[in-house]
Each structure stands twice: as C-alpha cells, then as structure tokens.
CSV table of C-alpha atoms and ligand atoms in Angstrom, one decimal:
chain,number,residue,atom,x,y,z
A,1,MET,CA,-43.3,-8.5,12.4
A,2,PRO,CA,-42.3,-7.3,8.9
A,3,LEU,CA,-38.7,-7.6,8.1
A,4,SER,CA,-37.0,-4.4,7.2
A,5,PRO,CA,-36.4,-4.3,3.5
A,6,VAL,CA,-32.9,-5.2,2.3
A,7,PRO,CA,-31.6,-2.5,0.1
A,8,PRO,CA,-30.6,-3.7,-3.4
A,9,LEU,CA,-26.9,-4.2,-4.2
A,10,ASP,CA,-25.3,-1.0,-5.6
A,11,VAL,CA,-24.4,-2.1,-9.1
A,12,THR,CA,-23.2,0.0,-12.1
A,13,GLU,CA,-22.8,-1.6,-15.5
A,14,ARG,CA,-19.9,-0.4,-17.8
A,15,ALA,CA,-18.4,1.7,-15.0
A,16,ASN,CA,-15.4,3.9,-15.8
A,17,LEU,CA,-12.6,3.1,-13.3
A,18,ARG,CA,-10.5,6.1,-14.0
A,19,GLN,CA,-11.7,7.8,-10.8
A,20,HIS,CA,-11.1,4.6,-8.8
A,21,ASN,CA,-7.4,4.1,-9.4
A,22,SER,CA,-4.7,6.5,-8.2
A,23,PHE,CA,-2.8,6.2,-11.5
A,24,GLY,CA,-5.9,7.7,-13.2
A,25,LEU,CA,-5.8,5.0,-15.9
A,26,PRO,CA,-8.8,4.4,-18.1
A,27,ALA,CA,-10.5,1.1,-17.9
A,28,LEU,CA,-14.1,0.0,-18.0
A,29,ALA,CA,-15.6,-2.5,-15.5
A,30,ALA,CA,-18.4,-4.5,-17.1
A,31,THR,CA,-19.9,-4.6,-13.6
A,32,LEU,CA,-19.0,-2.6,-10.6
A,33,VAL,CA,-20.5,-3.5,-7.2
A,34,ARG,CA,-20.1,-1.1,-4.3
A,35,LEU,CA,-20.0,-3.0,-1.0
A,36,ALA,CA,-21.2,-0.9,2.0
A,37,SER,CA,-21.3,-3.7,4.6
A,38,PRO,CA,-20.1,-7.3,5.2
A,39,ALA,CA,-23.7,-8.4,4.4
A,40,ASP,CA,-23.3,-6.9,0.9
A,41,VAL,CA,-20.3,-9.3,0.4
A,42,ARG,CA,-22.5,-12.3,1.3
A,43,ARG,CA,-25.2,-11.0,-1.0
A,44,VAL,CA,-22.7,-11.0,-3.9
A,45,VAL,CA,-21.8,-14.6,-3.0
A,46,ASP,CA,-25.4,-15.6,-3.0
A,47,HIS,CA,-26.2,-13.8,-6.2
A,48,PRO,CA,-27.0,-16.1,-9.1
A,49,VAL,CA,-24.7,-14.2,-11.6
A,50,TYR,CA,-22.2,-12.2,-9.5
A,51,GLY,CA,-21.7,-15.1,-7.1
A,52,ILE,CA,-20.2,-17.4,-9.7
A,53,ALA,CA,-18.5,-14.8,-11.9
A,54,PRO,CA,-14.8,-14.0,-11.5
A,55,HIS,CA,-14.2,-11.2,-9.0
A,56,PHE,CA,-11.7,-8.4,-8.8
A,57,ILE,CA,-11.4,-6.7,-5.4
A,58,LEU,CA,-10.7,-2.9,-5.5
A,59,GLY,CA,-9.8,-1.0,-2.4
A,60,GLY,CA,-8.6,2.6,-2.8
A,61,GLY,CA,-7.1,1.7,-6.2
A,62,SER,CA,-3.7,3.0,-5.1
A,63,ASN,CA,-1.7,-0.2,-5.8
A,64,VAL,CA,-3.1,-1.3,-9.1
A,65,VAL,CA,-2.1,-0.7,-12.8
A,66,LEU,CA,-5.1,-1.2,-15.0
A,67,THR,CA,-4.0,-2.2,-18.5
A,68,ARG,CA,-7.4,-3.3,-19.9
A,69,ASP,CA,-11.2,-3.4,-19.4
A,70,LEU,CA,-12.3,-5.8,-16.7
A,71,GLU,CA,-14.8,-8.5,-17.4
A,72,ALA,CA,-14.6,-9.7,-13.8
A,73,VAL,CA,-17.2,-8.3,-11.3
A,74,VAL,CA,-15.3,-5.5,-9.7
A,75,LEU,CA,-16.0,-5.3,-6.0
A,76,LYS,CA,-15.4,-1.8,-4.6
A,77,VAL,CA,-15.1,-2.0,-0.8
A,78,GLU,CA,-16.8,1.0,0.8
A,79,ILE,CA,-17.3,-0.3,4.3
A,80,MET,CA,-17.0,2.6,6.7
A,81,GLY,CA,-16.7,3.3,10.4
A,82,ARG,CA,-14.0,3.7,13.0
A,83,ARG,CA,-14.0,3.4,16.7
A,84,LEU,CA,-12.0,2.7,19.8
A,85,LEU,CA,-12.8,-0.9,20.5
A,86,ALA,CA,-10.8,-1.2,23.7
A,87,GLU,CA,-8.4,0.7,25.9
A,88,THR,CA,-6.2,-1.5,28.1
A,89,ALA,CA,-3.2,-0.8,30.2
A,90,ASP,CA,-0.9,-1.6,27.3
A,91,ALA,CA,-2.7,-0.7,24.1
A,92,TRP,CA,-5.5,1.2,22.4
A,93,ILE,CA,-7.4,-1.2,20.0
A,94,ILE,CA,-9.0,0.6,17.1
A,95,GLU,CA,-11.5,-1.0,14.7
A,96,VAL,CA,-11.9,0.4,11.2
A,97,GLY,CA,-14.1,-0.3,8.2
A,98,ALA,CA,-12.0,-1.5,5.2
A,99,GLY,CA,-13.3,1.3,3.0
A,100,GLU,CA,-12.0,4.2,5.2
A,101,PRO,CA,-9.1,6.1,3.7
A,102,TRP,CA,-5.8,5.1,5.5
A,103,ALA,CA,-4.4,8.6,5.6
A,104,ASP,CA,-7.6,9.9,7.3
A,105,LEU,CA,-7.4,7.1,9.9
A,106,VAL,CA,-3.8,8.1,10.8
A,107,ALA,CA,-4.8,11.8,11.3
A,108,TRP,CA,-7.9,10.8,13.3
A,109,THR,CA,-6.1,8.5,15.7
A,110,LEU,CA,-3.6,11.3,16.5
A,111,ASP,CA,-6.4,13.8,17.0
A,112,GLN,CA,-8.0,11.4,19.4
A,113,GLY,CA,-4.9,11.1,21.4
A,114,TRP,CA,-4.0,7.6,20.3
A,115,PRO,CA,-0.5,7.8,18.8
A,116,GLY,CA,1.3,5.0,17.0
A,117,LEU,CA,0.5,5.3,13.3
A,118,GLU,CA,2.3,8.6,12.7
A,119,ASN,CA,5.2,7.0,10.6
A,120,LEU,CA,2.5,5.7,8.2
A,121,ALA,CA,1.1,9.2,7.5
A,122,LEU,CA,-0.3,10.2,4.1
A,123,ILE,CA,-0.1,6.7,2.6
A,124,PRO,CA,-2.7,6.6,-0.1
A,125,GLY,CA,-5.3,3.8,-0.3
A,126,SER,CA,-7.9,2.2,1.9
A,127,VAL,CA,-7.6,0.6,5.3
A,128,GLY,CA,-8.6,-2.7,3.8
A,129,ALA,CA,-5.7,-2.6,1.3
A,130,ALA,CA,-3.2,-1.8,4.1
A,131,PRO,CA,-2.8,-5.5,5.2
A,132,VAL,CA,-2.9,-6.8,1.7
A,133,GLN,CA,0.5,-5.4,0.9
A,134,ASN,CA,1.6,-4.8,4.5
A,135,ILE,CA,2.1,-1.1,3.9
A,136,GLY,CA,5.3,0.4,5.4
A,137,ALA,CA,7.2,3.6,5.6
A,138,TYR,CA,9.8,5.4,7.8
A,139,GLY,CA,10.7,2.3,9.8
A,140,LEU,CA,7.2,1.0,10.5
A,141,GLU,CA,5.0,-1.6,8.8
A,142,LEU,CA,1.4,-2.3,9.2
A,143,LYS,CA,2.2,-5.6,10.8
A,144,ASP,CA,3.8,-3.8,13.7
A,145,ARG,CA,0.4,-2.2,14.6
A,146,PHE,CA,-1.9,-5.1,13.5
A,147,GLU,CA,-4.3,-6.9,15.8
A,148,SER,CA,-6.7,-8.8,13.5
A,149,LEU,CA,-9.0,-8.5,10.6
A,150,ASP,CA,-12.4,-9.7,9.5
A,151,ALA,CA,-12.9,-11.0,5.9
A,152,VAL,CA,-15.6,-12.7,4.0
A,153,ASP,CA,-14.8,-15.7,1.8
A,154,LEU,CA,-16.0,-15.1,-1.7
A,155,VAL,CA,-16.9,-18.8,-2.3
A,156,THR,CA,-18.6,-19.8,0.9
A,157,GLY,CA,-19.8,-16.4,2.1
A,158,ARG,CA,-18.4,-17.3,5.5
A,159,GLY,CA,-16.9,-14.6,7.7
A,160,VAL,CA,-13.4,-15.3,9.2
A,161,THR,CA,-11.2,-13.4,11.6
A,162,LEU,CA,-7.4,-13.6,11.0
A,163,ASP,CA,-4.7,-12.7,13.4
A,164,ALA,CA,-1.2,-11.6,12.3
A,165,ALA,CA,0.2,-15.1,12.0
A,166,ALA,CA,-2.6,-16.1,9.7
A,167,CYS,CA,-2.0,-13.1,7.5
A,168,HIS,CA,1.6,-14.2,6.8
A,169,PHE,CA,2.9,-10.7,6.6
A,170,GLY,CA,6.2,-10.1,4.6
A,171,TYR,CA,7.8,-7.2,3.0
A,172,ARG,CA,4.9,-5.6,1.0
A,173,ASP,CA,3.3,-9.1,1.1
A,174,SER,CA,0.6,-11.1,2.9
A,175,VAL,CA,-1.6,-14.1,2.4
A,176,PHE,CA,-3.9,-11.8,0.5
A,177,LYS,CA,-1.3,-11.4,-2.3
A,178,GLN,CA,-0.6,-15.2,-2.2
A,179,HIS,CA,-3.1,-18.0,-1.8
A,180,LEU,CA,-6.1,-15.8,-0.7
A,181,ALA,CA,-5.6,-13.4,-3.6
A,182,GLY,CA,-9.0,-12.5,-5.0
A,183,LYS,CA,-10.6,-15.0,-2.7
A,184,SER,CA,-11.8,-13.1,0.3
A,185,VAL,CA,-12.9,-9.5,1.0
A,186,ILE,CA,-11.4,-7.8,4.0
A,187,THR,CA,-14.2,-6.0,5.7
A,188,ARG,CA,-12.8,-4.7,9.0
A,189,VAL,CA,-9.3,-4.2,10.4
A,190,ARG,CA,-8.3,-3.9,14.1
A,191,LEU,CA,-5.1,-2.1,15.0
A,192,ARG,CA,-3.1,-2.3,18.3
A,193,LEU,CA,-1.4,1.0,19.3
A,194,PRO,CA,0.9,0.1,22.2
A,195,ARG,CA,0.9,2.1,25.4
A,196,PRO,CA,3.1,3.7,26.5
A,197,TRP,CA,3.8,5.2,23.1
A,198,ARG,CA,7.4,4.9,21.9
A,199,PRO,CA,8.6,6.8,18.8
A,200,VAL,CA,10.1,5.0,15.8
A,201,LEU,CA,13.0,7.2,14.7
A,202,GLY,CA,15.5,4.8,13.1
A,203,TYR,CA,14.9,5.9,9.5
A,204,LEU,CA,17.6,8.0,8.0
A,205,ASP,CA,15.2,10.8,6.9
A,206,LEU,CA,13.9,11.1,10.4
A,207,GLU,CA,17.4,11.1,11.9
A,208,ARG,CA,18.2,14.0,9.6
A,209,ARG,CA,15.2,15.9,10.8
A,210,MET,CA,16.2,15.4,14.4
A,211,ALA,CA,19.7,16.7,13.7
A,212,ASP,CA,18.4,19.6,11.6
A,213,THR,CA,15.8,20.8,14.2
A,214,GLY,CA,17.9,19.8,17.3
A,215,ASN,CA,14.8,18.0,18.6
A,216,SER,CA,15.9,14.5,19.6
A,217,SER,CA,12.7,13.6,21.4
A,218,PRO,CA,9.8,14.6,19.1
A,219,ASP,CA,6.2,13.8,20.1
A,220,ALA,CA,3.9,11.9,17.8
A,221,ALA,CA,2.4,15.0,16.2
A,222,THR,CA,5.9,16.3,15.3
A,223,ILE,CA,6.8,12.9,13.7
A,224,TYR,CA,3.6,13.1,11.8
A,225,ASP,CA,4.4,16.6,10.5
A,226,TRP,CA,8.0,15.5,9.6
A,227,VAL,CA,6.7,12.4,7.7
A,228,CYS,CA,4.1,14.5,5.9
A,229,ALA,CA,6.8,17.0,4.9
A,230,ILE,CA,9.3,14.3,3.8
A,231,ARG,CA,6.6,12.6,1.7
A,232,ARG,CA,5.4,15.8,0.1
A,233,ALA,CA,8.9,16.7,-0.9
A,234,LYS,CA,9.6,13.3,-2.5
A,235,LEU,CA,6.4,11.8,-3.6
A,236,PRO,CA,3.8,13.1,-6.0
A,237,ASP,CA,0.3,13.7,-4.7
A,238,PRO,CA,-2.0,11.2,-6.6
A,239,ALA,CA,-4.8,13.8,-6.6
A,240,LEU,CA,-2.5,16.0,-8.8
A,241,ILE,CA,-0.3,13.5,-10.7
A,242,GLY,CA,-1.5,9.9,-11.1
A,243,ASN,CA,0.8,7.3,-9.5
A,244,ALA,CA,0.8,4.2,-7.4
A,245,GLY,CA,3.6,5.0,-4.9
A,246,SER,CA,6.8,2.9,-5.3
A,247,PHE,CA,6.5,1.0,-8.5
A,248,PHE,CA,9.0,-1.7,-7.6
A,249,LYS,CA,9.9,-3.5,-4.4
A,250,ASN,CA,13.4,-2.9,-3.0
A,251,PRO,CA,15.3,-6.1,-4.2
A,252,VAL,CA,16.8,-8.4,-1.6
A,253,VAL,CA,20.2,-10.0,-2.5
A,254,THR,CA,22.8,-12.2,-1.0
A,255,PRO,CA,25.8,-10.6,0.7
A,256,GLU,CA,28.0,-12.0,-2.1
A,257,GLN,CA,25.8,-10.4,-4.8
A,258,CYS,CA,25.9,-7.1,-2.8
A,259,ARG,CA,29.7,-7.3,-2.5
A,260,ASP,CA,30.0,-7.8,-6.2
A,261,ILE,CA,27.8,-4.8,-7.0
A,262,ILE,CA,29.6,-2.6,-4.4
A,263,GLY,CA,32.9,-3.6,-6.1
A,264,ARG,CA,31.6,-1.9,-9.2
A,265,ASP,CA,29.4,0.8,-7.7
A,266,PRO,CA,30.7,1.7,-4.2
A,267,GLU,CA,28.0,4.3,-3.8
A,268,ILE,CA,25.1,1.9,-3.9
A,269,VAL,CA,22.5,2.4,-1.1
A,270,HIS,CA,22.0,-0.9,0.7
A,271,TYR,CA,20.6,-2.1,4.1
A,272,PRO,CA,21.8,-5.3,5.8
A,273,MET,CA,18.7,-7.3,7.0
A,274,PRO,CA,18.5,-9.2,10.2
A,275,ASP,CA,18.5,-12.5,8.3
A,276,GLY,CA,21.9,-11.8,6.7
A,277,THR,CA,20.5,-10.7,3.3
A,278,VAL,CA,20.9,-7.2,1.9
A,279,LYS,CA,18.1,-4.9,0.7
A,280,LEU,CA,19.0,-2.5,-2.1
A,281,ALA,CA,17.3,0.8,-2.8
A,282,ALA,CA,15.5,0.2,-6.1
A,283,GLY,CA,15.1,4.0,-6.5
A,284,TRP,CA,18.9,4.3,-6.4
A,285,LEU,CA,19.4,1.6,-9.0
A,286,ILE,CA,16.8,3.2,-11.3
A,287,ASP,CA,18.3,6.7,-10.7
A,288,ALA,CA,21.8,5.3,-11.5
A,289,CYS,CA,20.5,4.1,-14.8
A,290,GLY,CA,19.5,7.7,-15.6
A,291,TRP,CA,15.7,7.3,-15.5
A,292,LYS,CA,14.8,10.1,-13.0
A,293,GLY,CA,12.5,12.6,-14.7
A,294,LYS,CA,12.4,10.7,-18.0
A,295,SER,CA,9.2,9.8,-20.0
A,296,MET,CA,8.1,7.2,-22.4
A,297,GLY,CA,4.9,8.3,-24.1
A,298,ARG,CA,2.6,9.8,-21.5
A,299,ALA,CA,4.1,7.7,-18.6
A,300,GLY,CA,7.2,9.0,-16.7
A,301,VAL,CA,9.6,8.6,-13.9
A,302,HIS,CA,9.0,11.1,-11.0
A,303,ASP,CA,11.7,13.7,-10.9
A,304,LYS,CA,12.3,13.6,-7.1
A,305,GLN,CA,12.0,9.8,-6.5
A,306,ALA,CA,13.0,7.4,-9.4
A,307,LEU,CA,11.0,4.5,-7.8
A,308,VAL,CA,7.7,6.2,-8.5
A,309,LEU,CA,6.2,6.1,-12.0
A,310,VAL,CA,3.7,8.7,-12.9
A,311,ASN,CA,0.9,9.4,-15.4
A,312,ARG,CA,2.0,12.6,-17.1
A,313,GLY,CA,-1.6,13.0,-18.3
A,314,GLY,CA,-3.8,10.7,-20.3
A,315,ALA,CA,-1.4,7.7,-20.1
A,316,SER,CA,-2.7,4.2,-20.7
A,317,GLY,CA,-1.9,1.2,-18.5
A,318,ALA,CA,0.0,-0.3,-21.4
A,319,GLU,CA,2.3,2.8,-21.6
A,320,VAL,CA,3.0,2.5,-17.8
A,321,VAL,CA,3.9,-1.1,-18.2
A,322,MET,CA,6.1,-0.4,-21.3
A,323,LEU,CA,8.0,2.1,-19.2
A,324,ALA,CA,8.3,-0.3,-16.3
A,325,ARG,CA,9.7,-3.0,-18.7
A,326,ALA,CA,12.3,-0.6,-20.1
A,327,ILE,CA,13.4,0.3,-16.6
A,328,GLN,CA,13.6,-3.4,-15.6
A,329,GLU,CA,15.8,-4.1,-18.7
A,330,SER,CA,18.2,-1.3,-18.0
A,331,VAL,CA,18.6,-2.2,-14.3
A,332,TYR,CA,19.1,-5.8,-15.2
A,333,GLY,CA,21.6,-4.9,-17.9
A,334,ARG,CA,23.7,-2.8,-15.6
A,335,PHE,CA,23.3,-4.6,-12.2
A,336,GLY,CA,22.0,-8.1,-13.1
A,337,ILE,CA,19.1,-7.5,-10.7
A,338,ARG,CA,15.5,-8.1,-11.6
A,339,LEU,CA,13.1,-5.6,-10.2
A,340,GLU,CA,9.7,-6.9,-9.2
A,341,PRO,CA,6.7,-4.6,-9.5
A,342,GLU,CA,5.0,-3.7,-6.2
A,343,PRO,CA,1.5,-2.8,-7.6
A,344,ILE,CA,-0.8,-5.5,-9.0
A,345,ILE,CA,-0.8,-5.3,-12.8
A,346,VAL,CA,-4.1,-6.2,-14.3
B,401,EPU,N1,17.3,7.1,-3.9
B,401,EPU,C1,18.1,7.6,-4.9
B,401,EPU,N2,17.4,8.1,-6.0
B,401,EPU,C2,16.1,8.0,-6.2
B,401,EPU,C3,15.3,7.5,-5.1
B,401,EPU,C4,16.0,7.0,-4.0
B,401,EPU,O1,19.3,7.7,-4.9
B,401,EPU,O2,15.5,8.5,-7.2
B,401,EPU,C5,18.0,6.7,-2.7
B,401,EPU,C6,17.7,7.6,-1.5
B,401,EPU,O3,18.6,8.7,-1.5
B,401,EPU,C7,17.8,6.8,-0.3
B,401,EPU,C8,17.4,5.4,-0.8
B,401,EPU,O4,17.5,5.4,-2.2
B,401,EPU,O5,19.2,6.7,0.1
B,401,EPU,C9,16.0,5.0,-0.4
B,401,EPU,O6,15.0,6.0,-0.8
B,401,EPU,P1,13.8,6.4,0.1
B,401,EPU,O7,14.2,6.7,1.5
B,401,EPU,O8,13.0,7.5,-0.6
B,401,EPU,O9,12.9,5.1,0.2
B,401,EPU,P2,12.6,3.9,-0.8
B,401,EPU,O10,13.4,2.7,-0.4
B,401,EPU,O11,12.8,4.4,-2.2
B,401,EPU,C10,10.7,2.9,0.6
B,401,EPU,C11,9.3,2.5,0.4
B,401,EPU,C12,8.3,3.6,0.3
B,401,EPU,C13,8.4,4.4,1.7
B,401,EPU,C14,9.9,4.8,1.9
B,401,EPU,C15,10.1,5.4,3.2
B,401,EPU,C16,9.4,0.4,-0.9
B,401,EPU,C17,9.3,-0.2,-2.3
B,401,EPU,N3,9.2,1.7,-0.9
B,401,EPU,O12,11.1,3.7,-0.5
B,401,EPU,O13,7.0,3.1,0.2
B,401,EPU,O14,7.6,5.5,1.7
B,401,EPU,O15,10.8,3.7,1.8
B,401,EPU,O16,10.0,4.4,4.2
B,401,EPU,O17,9.7,-0.3,0.0
B,401,EPU,C18,5.4,2.5,-1.4
B,401,EPU,O18,5.5,1.4,-1.0
B,401,EPU,O19,4.5,2.8,-2.3
B,401,EPU,C19,6.2,3.6,-0.8
B,401,EPU,C20,6.2,4.8,-1.2
C-alpha cells in the first residue's frame, strides 16, 4: 500500500518576526520553521541542517524582547486542536495544542460550561508558552489548573510527558526557563478544571468589584467579565500598542529588607508570602521613581501600569532594553532592589 506523502516542512528564509512578537519589534529570522504537529518537531530533529543548528522556540511571542536578528532556526509552534479529554466526578480534563491562543482557550472552556480558567482571561500568548513561565493573574497560576504536557526533545526527537512535579513550576518560572530552556518543544498541554467549581476571589481588584457591585458570589462568567474589564483598564492591548505584559517580576525580599524599606516608604505595596518572604509590587516601585507614562526614544512606560513597557511606534529591541536598564538603575538607586526582567531578552 502506498504511504501517504509527508508534506514538506513549512520553512521561510529571512522571515520578518515583527508580526510574531507582541512588542512588534523588528528582527529577521534566517530560518523560520512553522510546526503544525509533533511529527514536524521530529522532522526538524532528523533534518541534516535544521537538526544540528541552534534552535529558538517561539510561541505567541508575547514574552520575548527581540534585540537582534536571529541566526538560530526559529521554531514557531502552531500545533492546534482542543478537546475535552475526560470528564470525571472531580474534574474536566482538557487537552489543547500548544499553538492555540491562550485567551481563546479560556473563552471557549467557559462557553462549553467548564469553568476554572476565568481568572486567567485575556492573557496574551499561546497555550504552549503558558507553562514555560507559569502564567498567573488575579490569584491563580497555571500550575493550579495543570495536569500534564507533552513535549518533544530537540536532540533525541523523543516525546515525553511531564506532570506538574517534573515541570518545577515557580513564580513565572518552570523547568522550561531553566535546564530545559530551548531544549524541548511543548506540543500539547492538559489542564485539570476541578469540579465542583470554586471561585478564586482573594485578589484585591476582585474584592473591590464584589464590594462595588454588591455581588459577593459571582459565577465564572461574571469573574471572567470582571477580569477582562480590570485588564482592559490597566493593560495595553498588544494588538494596538506593542508590549509584553509585565516587564519585570515582582521582587521577593526578606522581612528585614521589607521593614527597612517600609521605614523609609511606609506606602510601599507588599504581600507577605507563605514561606515568610515578602513580595513587593514592582509596578509600585517603578511608579514611585516617577516612570509612569515616561518615554526614552520610542519605548515607553505605560501610563496606567508602570510595570508594562510599551512600543510607542517603531521602537527597536535595543531601545526597550535601554529603557529597562534605566528603570532598573533608578529602582536600585532608590530602594536597593534589583528588578529582574520577566520576558526573555534575545
Ligand atoms: N501599582 C502602582 N503603580 C503602578 C502599577 C502598580 O502603584 O504603576 C500598585 C497597584 O496599585 C497595586 C500593586 O502595585 O497595589 C500591584 O499592581 P497590580 O495589581 O496591577 O499587579 P502587578 O503585581 O503589577 C501582577 C502580574 C500581572 C497580573 C497582575 C494581576 C507579575 C510580574 N505581574 O502584576 O501579570 O496580571 O498581577 O494578577 O507578577 C504578566 O505577568 O505579564 C502580567 C501582566
């Protein structure tokens, strides 16, 4: 019986990546390979040239700052598909292709009657990128809804399934930002949405909504609407203004460091963590240094949330990084705290 023909890999030479990163930064990829299936990943591994070249894995491009053209083979993950894998007494398990947009997934699960992701509404980027940085918002992190994922090793071509423990999730961190960085391509993600559904309402902005509306037991659709409204009020839409969400992680300090800073700045926004450390609001620190709404060249600081850097039109990655450095220096100068970028700077 004849074998069905294998379609060739989808390769573009000298591809412009401006459309493929949410900052809208200009950069050329010497080679861009679009991956439509896990089999495509294995075909890259087996390829005589692409298999041995350095690789750069690109998801939705919403957490990357491109400062230069890329010689590495850029792998754009476009594996699609989403389905209910299982429905048990205590959970809905959803399986999703890594190339699906995260925000569409959240809306779809709610439409299907499977709540649980509503706090993570409107987060830009792809489903495959979500575990890489353990996305989080409004009191919920990806790890709280994670079941497992499939990935393909870029050296051996072997497929692996990792559970939450193997992913080493931390605050905006996972094994894919550490020792597996650039080494394996996430192809599918499975999420566990617990039944019965329980709302996550501990975040201050949501508590305020409850107080303002007098609705203290919102359903999932209401929480979704609230989160969308809060995000739209504070965060720029990357379709309109290039950005990569929060540019810095919220720094974690010791209680002594925090007391010292509170002594000088009693207003500082801080959250005690379960392990005794204290998380500070980086947006507050940057705001306190007077950066909100400011620009350097064509890069700027968003006027409603100082933690978000924006492309005011035609900025280069170098301009964004210069602005980020200037912010780091002034926050260090005033508070003695080093801010760590959240996106990957290339
Ligand atoms: N604040 C200011 N000035 C600012 C910005 C913030 O004073 O310019 C204060 C706020 O008033 C608030 C505190 O800082 O008291 C925290 O601000 P916010 O609630 O907006 O959240 P965040 O800590 O700045 C984090 C995540 C966001 C996520 C929100 C909501 C990080 C690095 N960022 O921001 O995630 O949407 O909480 O949960 O953890 C992202 O990672 O890209 C992202 C947008």
